Each structure stands twice: as C-alpha cells, then as structure tokens.
Short mmCIF file of C-alpha atoms and ligand atoms in Angstrom, two decimals:
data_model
loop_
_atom_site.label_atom_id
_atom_site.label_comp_id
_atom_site.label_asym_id
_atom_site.label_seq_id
_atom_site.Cartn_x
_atom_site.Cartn_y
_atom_site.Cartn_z
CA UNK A 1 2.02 6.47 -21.97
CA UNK A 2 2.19 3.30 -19.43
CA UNK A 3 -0.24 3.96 -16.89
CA UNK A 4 1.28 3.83 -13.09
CA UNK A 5 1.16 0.23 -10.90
CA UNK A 6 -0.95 0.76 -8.07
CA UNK A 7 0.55 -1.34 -4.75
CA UNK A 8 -1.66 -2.23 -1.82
CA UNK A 9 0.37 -3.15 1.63
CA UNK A 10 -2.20 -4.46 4.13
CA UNK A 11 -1.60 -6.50 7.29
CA UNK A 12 -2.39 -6.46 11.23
CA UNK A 13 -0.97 -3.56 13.22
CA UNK A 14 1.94 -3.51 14.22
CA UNK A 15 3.66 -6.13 11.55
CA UNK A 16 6.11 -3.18 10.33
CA UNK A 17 4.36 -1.70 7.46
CA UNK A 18 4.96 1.67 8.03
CA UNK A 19 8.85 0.72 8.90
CA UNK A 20 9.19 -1.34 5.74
CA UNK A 21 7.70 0.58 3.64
CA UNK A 22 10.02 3.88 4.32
CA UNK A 23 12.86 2.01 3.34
CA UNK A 24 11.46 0.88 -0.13
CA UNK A 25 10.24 4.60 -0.71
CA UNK A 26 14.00 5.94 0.08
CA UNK A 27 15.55 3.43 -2.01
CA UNK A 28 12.67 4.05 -5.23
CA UNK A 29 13.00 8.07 -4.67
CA UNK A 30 10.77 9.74 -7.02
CA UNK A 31 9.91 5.99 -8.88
CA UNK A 32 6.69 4.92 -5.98
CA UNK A 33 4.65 7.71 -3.97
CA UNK A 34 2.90 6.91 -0.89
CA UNK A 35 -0.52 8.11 -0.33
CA UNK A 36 -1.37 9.92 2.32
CA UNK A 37 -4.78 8.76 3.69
CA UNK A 38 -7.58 10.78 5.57
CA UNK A 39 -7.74 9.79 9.31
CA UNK A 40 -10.22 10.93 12.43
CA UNK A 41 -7.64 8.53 14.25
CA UNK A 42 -5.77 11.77 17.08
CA UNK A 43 -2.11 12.43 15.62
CA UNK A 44 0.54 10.69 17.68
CA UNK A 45 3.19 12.82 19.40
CA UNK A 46 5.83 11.83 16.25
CA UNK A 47 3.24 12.47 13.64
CA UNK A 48 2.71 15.31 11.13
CA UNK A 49 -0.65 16.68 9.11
CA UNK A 50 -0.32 15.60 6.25
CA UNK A 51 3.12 13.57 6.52
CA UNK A 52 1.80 9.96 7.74
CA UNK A 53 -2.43 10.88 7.68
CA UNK A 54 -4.32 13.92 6.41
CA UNK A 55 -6.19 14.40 9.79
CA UNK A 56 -10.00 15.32 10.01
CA UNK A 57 -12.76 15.06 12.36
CA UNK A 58 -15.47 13.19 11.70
CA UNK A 59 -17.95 15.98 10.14
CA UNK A 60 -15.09 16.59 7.21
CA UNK A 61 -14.96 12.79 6.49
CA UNK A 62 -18.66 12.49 6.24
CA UNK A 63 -18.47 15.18 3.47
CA UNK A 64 -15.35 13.47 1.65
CA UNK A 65 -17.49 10.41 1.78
CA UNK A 66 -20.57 12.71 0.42
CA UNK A 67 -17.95 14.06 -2.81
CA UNK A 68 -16.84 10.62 -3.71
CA UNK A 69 -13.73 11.89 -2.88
CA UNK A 70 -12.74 8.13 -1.17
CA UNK A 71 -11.28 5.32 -3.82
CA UNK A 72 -12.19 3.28 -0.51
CA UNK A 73 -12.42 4.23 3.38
CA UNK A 74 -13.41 1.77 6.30
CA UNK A 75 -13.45 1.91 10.15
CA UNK A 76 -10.41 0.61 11.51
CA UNK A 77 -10.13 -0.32 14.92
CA UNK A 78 -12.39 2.33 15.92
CA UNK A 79 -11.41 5.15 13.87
CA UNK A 80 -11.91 5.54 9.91
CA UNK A 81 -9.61 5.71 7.16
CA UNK A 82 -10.14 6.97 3.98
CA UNK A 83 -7.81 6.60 0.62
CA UNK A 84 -8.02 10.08 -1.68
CA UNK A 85 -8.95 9.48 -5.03
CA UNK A 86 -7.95 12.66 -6.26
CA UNK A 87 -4.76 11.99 -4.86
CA UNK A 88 -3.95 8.80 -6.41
CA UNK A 89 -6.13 8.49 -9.56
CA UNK A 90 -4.11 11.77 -11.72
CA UNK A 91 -1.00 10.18 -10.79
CA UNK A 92 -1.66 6.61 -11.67
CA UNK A 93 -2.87 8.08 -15.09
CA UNK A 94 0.29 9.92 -15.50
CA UNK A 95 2.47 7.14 -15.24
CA UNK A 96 3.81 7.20 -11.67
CA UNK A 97 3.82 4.28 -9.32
CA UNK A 98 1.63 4.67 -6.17
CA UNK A 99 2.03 2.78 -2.97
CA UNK A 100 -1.14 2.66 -0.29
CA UNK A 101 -0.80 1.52 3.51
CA UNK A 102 -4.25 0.07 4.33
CA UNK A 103 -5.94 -2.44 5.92
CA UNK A 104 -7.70 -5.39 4.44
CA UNK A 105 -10.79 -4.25 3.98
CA UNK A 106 -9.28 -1.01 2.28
CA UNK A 107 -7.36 -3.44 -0.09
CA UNK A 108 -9.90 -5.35 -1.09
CA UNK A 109 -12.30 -2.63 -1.57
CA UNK A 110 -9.72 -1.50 -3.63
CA UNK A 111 -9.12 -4.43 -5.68
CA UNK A 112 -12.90 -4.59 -6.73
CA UNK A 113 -12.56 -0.96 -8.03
CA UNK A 114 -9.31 -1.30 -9.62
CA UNK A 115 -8.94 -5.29 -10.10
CA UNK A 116 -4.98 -4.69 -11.80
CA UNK A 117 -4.03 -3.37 -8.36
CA UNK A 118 -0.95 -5.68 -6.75
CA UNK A 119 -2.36 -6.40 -2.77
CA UNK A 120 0.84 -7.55 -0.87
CA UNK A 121 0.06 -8.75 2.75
CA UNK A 122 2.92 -8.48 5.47
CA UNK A 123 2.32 -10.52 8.26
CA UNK A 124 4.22 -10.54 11.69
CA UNK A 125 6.28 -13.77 12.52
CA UNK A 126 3.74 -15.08 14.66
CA UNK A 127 0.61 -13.90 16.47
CA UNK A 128 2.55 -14.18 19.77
CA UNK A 129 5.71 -11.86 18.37
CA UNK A 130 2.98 -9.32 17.29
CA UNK A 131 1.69 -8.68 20.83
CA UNK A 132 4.91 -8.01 21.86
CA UNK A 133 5.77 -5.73 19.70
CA UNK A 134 2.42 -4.06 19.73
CA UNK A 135 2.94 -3.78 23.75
CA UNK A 136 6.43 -2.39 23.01
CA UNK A 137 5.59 0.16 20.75
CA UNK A 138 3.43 1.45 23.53
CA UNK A 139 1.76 4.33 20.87
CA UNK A 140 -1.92 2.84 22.09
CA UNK A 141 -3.30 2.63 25.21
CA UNK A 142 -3.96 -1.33 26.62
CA UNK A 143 -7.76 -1.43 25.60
CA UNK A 144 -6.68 -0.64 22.03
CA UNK A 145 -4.10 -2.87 21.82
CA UNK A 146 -6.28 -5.98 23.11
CA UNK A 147 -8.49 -4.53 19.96
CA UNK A 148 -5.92 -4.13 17.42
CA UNK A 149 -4.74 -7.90 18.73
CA UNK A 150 -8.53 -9.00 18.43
CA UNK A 151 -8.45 -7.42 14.67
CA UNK A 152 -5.13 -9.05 13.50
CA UNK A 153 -7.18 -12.20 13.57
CA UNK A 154 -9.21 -11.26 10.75
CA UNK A 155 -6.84 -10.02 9.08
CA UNK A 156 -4.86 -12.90 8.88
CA UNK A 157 -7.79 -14.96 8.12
CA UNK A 158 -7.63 -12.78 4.80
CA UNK A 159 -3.76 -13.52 4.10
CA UNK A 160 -5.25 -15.74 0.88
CA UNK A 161 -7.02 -13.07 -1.28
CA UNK A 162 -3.78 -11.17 -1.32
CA UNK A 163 -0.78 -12.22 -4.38
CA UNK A 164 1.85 -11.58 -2.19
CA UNK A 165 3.06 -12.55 1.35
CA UNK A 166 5.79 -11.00 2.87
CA UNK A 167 6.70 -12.29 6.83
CA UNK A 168 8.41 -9.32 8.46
CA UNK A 169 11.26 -11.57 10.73
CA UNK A 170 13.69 -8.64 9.82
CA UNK A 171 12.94 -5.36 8.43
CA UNK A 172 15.99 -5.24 5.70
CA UNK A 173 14.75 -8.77 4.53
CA UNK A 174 10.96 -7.69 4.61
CA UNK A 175 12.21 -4.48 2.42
CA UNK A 176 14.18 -6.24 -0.28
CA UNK A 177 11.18 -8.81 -0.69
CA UNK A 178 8.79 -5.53 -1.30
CA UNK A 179 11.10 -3.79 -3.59
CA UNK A 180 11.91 -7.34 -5.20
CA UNK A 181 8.04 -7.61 -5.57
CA UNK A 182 7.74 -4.07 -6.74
CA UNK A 183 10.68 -4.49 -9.61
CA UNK A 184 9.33 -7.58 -10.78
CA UNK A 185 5.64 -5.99 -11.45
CA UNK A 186 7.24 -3.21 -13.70
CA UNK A 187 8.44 -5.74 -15.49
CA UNK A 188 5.85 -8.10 -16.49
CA UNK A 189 5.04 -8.32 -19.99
CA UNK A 190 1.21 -6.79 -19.54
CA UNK A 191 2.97 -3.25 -17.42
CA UNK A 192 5.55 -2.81 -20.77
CA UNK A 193 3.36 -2.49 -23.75
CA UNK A 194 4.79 0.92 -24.61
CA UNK A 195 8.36 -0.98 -25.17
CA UNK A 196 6.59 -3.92 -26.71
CA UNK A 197 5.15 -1.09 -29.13
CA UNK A 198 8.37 0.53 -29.96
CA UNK A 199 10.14 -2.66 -30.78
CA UNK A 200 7.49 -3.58 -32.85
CA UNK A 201 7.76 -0.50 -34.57
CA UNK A 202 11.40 -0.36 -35.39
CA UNK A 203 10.76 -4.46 -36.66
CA UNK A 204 8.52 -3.01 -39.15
CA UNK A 205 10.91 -0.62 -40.63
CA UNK A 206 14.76 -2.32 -40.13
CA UNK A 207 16.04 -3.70 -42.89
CA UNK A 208 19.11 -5.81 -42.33
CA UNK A 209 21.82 -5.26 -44.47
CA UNK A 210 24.14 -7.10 -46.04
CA UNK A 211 27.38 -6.88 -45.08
CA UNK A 212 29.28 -8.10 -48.41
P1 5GP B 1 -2.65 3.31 12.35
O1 5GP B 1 -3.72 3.90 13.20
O2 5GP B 1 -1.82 2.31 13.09
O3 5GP B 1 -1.84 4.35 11.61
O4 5GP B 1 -3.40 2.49 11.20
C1 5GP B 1 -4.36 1.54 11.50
C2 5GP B 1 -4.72 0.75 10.29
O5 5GP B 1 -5.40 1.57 9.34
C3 5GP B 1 -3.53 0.16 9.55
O6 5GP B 1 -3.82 -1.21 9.25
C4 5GP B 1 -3.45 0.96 8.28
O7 5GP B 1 -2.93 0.19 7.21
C5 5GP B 1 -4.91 1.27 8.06
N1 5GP B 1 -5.10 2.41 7.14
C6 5GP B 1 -4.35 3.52 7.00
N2 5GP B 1 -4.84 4.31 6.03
C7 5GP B 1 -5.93 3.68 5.54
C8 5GP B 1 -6.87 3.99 4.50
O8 5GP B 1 -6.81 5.01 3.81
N3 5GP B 1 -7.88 3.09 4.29
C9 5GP B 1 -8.00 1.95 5.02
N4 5GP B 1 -8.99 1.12 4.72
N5 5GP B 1 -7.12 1.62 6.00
C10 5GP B 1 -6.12 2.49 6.26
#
C-alpha cells in the first residue's frame, strides 16, 4: 500500500496559514488530515481542546517530550509546540495524507527526520502588510505582537530551505496554489509505485490479439 505524503505549512504569524489551510482541508474532505499539535500557548476565546491545539501545561509537555511522543516540538514565540507522533506516524503508514501547521524550526526538524516530507512556506505580501494584519487580528496583546513581528524575520530568512513558496495576496489564490501543490505531489512518479506495479503486472500477462 502507498504510504501517505506528509505536508509541512510553515511561515511568520499571521500570513494566513490557519485561514488557507481550512479551505484546502474542506475541499480534500477525508483525502489530507490536519494534525492537531500539543500547545502550553492559553486557548483563545474562539478556540477548542483539541480542535486547533491539544492544550497542556508545561509539566505534561515535559513528559511527552520524556515518551518520545514529539516527531518535533520547539518554543515558539514564547510558548512550545509539539507535533504528535503517534498521531501522525499510523496514519502516514496507512496511506492517508497528513497536513502539519508549524513553524520553521518544526519543519525543518521535521524534514531531517522524515527527509520525503513536502515543506511549503506561505509568506505574507510584505513585512509591512503583516503588521497590519497582525495588529488587526488583535488575538495577542502589543508586546507579543512586536515579538511575533521580531520572529517573522527569521522566518523569512528561512523561505530558501523550503520547495514551495506560496505569497498569501488573497486567500482563494493562496488556497488553489496549496491544493495545486498538494495534487501535483500525489502525482509524481516516486508517490505512484503501486499503479506503476499494477501496470506492470497486467504488461506481463496481456497478450494482444489479433483481430483477423
Ligand atoms: P499560534 O500561537 O499563532 O497558533 O502559533 C504560533 C506558531 O506556532 C505558528 O507559526 C504555528 O505554525 C506554530 N506551531 C503550531 N503547532 C506547532 C507544532 O506542533 N510545532 C511547531 N514547531 N510549531 C507549531
């Protein structure tokens, strides 16, 4: 059986990840599953446990960390993250398509343990157009914005050890490109060696007849 693709979305907060994302996993259905990270980050007022984070305080991350139950975690603008590997690894191995939300150092953590992973970086128009909407979105107080604004730097720094670059000037665009980046990884040659199998099979055994 074809193993599941394993998408990384990483870029500064605030670019639209979480907005551009949701579309792509309403339009796949039951075709891409989003992990759900671990978080100590506090729940905001629209958030669920275990919708957008799993969240934990910090003593039940330290013992996560202790199980090797994290494929990678990192701190994150002052709080830490963590991706579940018993959450992704049994369905990558039975075939279904996973797609993570983390940041840069998550993805590339995550490309040294799993170097066929796809890292796709969405960046914000502009530095500039990021602040705004950041300051808009008004879900952190000022002293974390100026930090998630003083992170985005190195994050963008980064944009070249990712494959893929999306720029997020409209959501519906930013979506298509994702799922058009998705599609396309299903079907490179190297993700369909099941089919590849099968045809070769059915070579080995069809006989073409005459038709006299
Ligand atoms: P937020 O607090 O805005 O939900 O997320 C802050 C940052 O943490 C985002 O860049 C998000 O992608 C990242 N993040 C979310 N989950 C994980 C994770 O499991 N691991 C890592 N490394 N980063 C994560």
């Amino acid at each position: 059986m074809r193993k599941g693709l394993l998408y990384v979305v990483s870029g500064p907060s605030g670019a639209g990840k979480t907005t551009v994302m949701e579309k792509v996993l309403q339009w796949e259905g039951e075709n891409l599953v989003f992990s759900v990270s671990y978080t100590t980050r506090k729940p905001r007022l629209t958030e669920t446990n275990g919708i957008q984070y799993n969240f934990i305080d910090r003593g039940q991350f330290d013992q996560l960390i202790a199980q090797g139950d994290f494929l990678e975690y990192a701190e994150v603008h002052g709080n830490y993250y963590g991706t579940s590997r018993s959450f992704v690894c049994p369905r990558l191995e039975k075939g279904q398509d996973v797609l993570l939300d983390i940041d840069v150092q998550g993805a590339l953590n995550v490309r040294k343990a799993m170097p066929e992973a796809v890292l796709i970086f969405l960046a914000p128009p502009s530095l500039r157009e990021l602040a705004t909407r950041l300051r808009k979105r008004a879900t952190e107080k000022k002293e974390e914005v100026r930090k998630r604004l003083d992170d985005s730097k190195w994050e963008m720094s980064h944009i070249r050890d990712f494959q893929y670059l999306i720029v997020n000037r409209s959501i519906d665009l930013a979506a298509r490109e994702l799922e058009a980046i998705i599609e396309a990884y299903r079907c490179l040659v190297t993700s369909r060696e099941e089919e590849i199998r099968s045809f070769e099979e059915e070579m080995d055994d069809f006989i073409i007849e005459s038709e006299e």
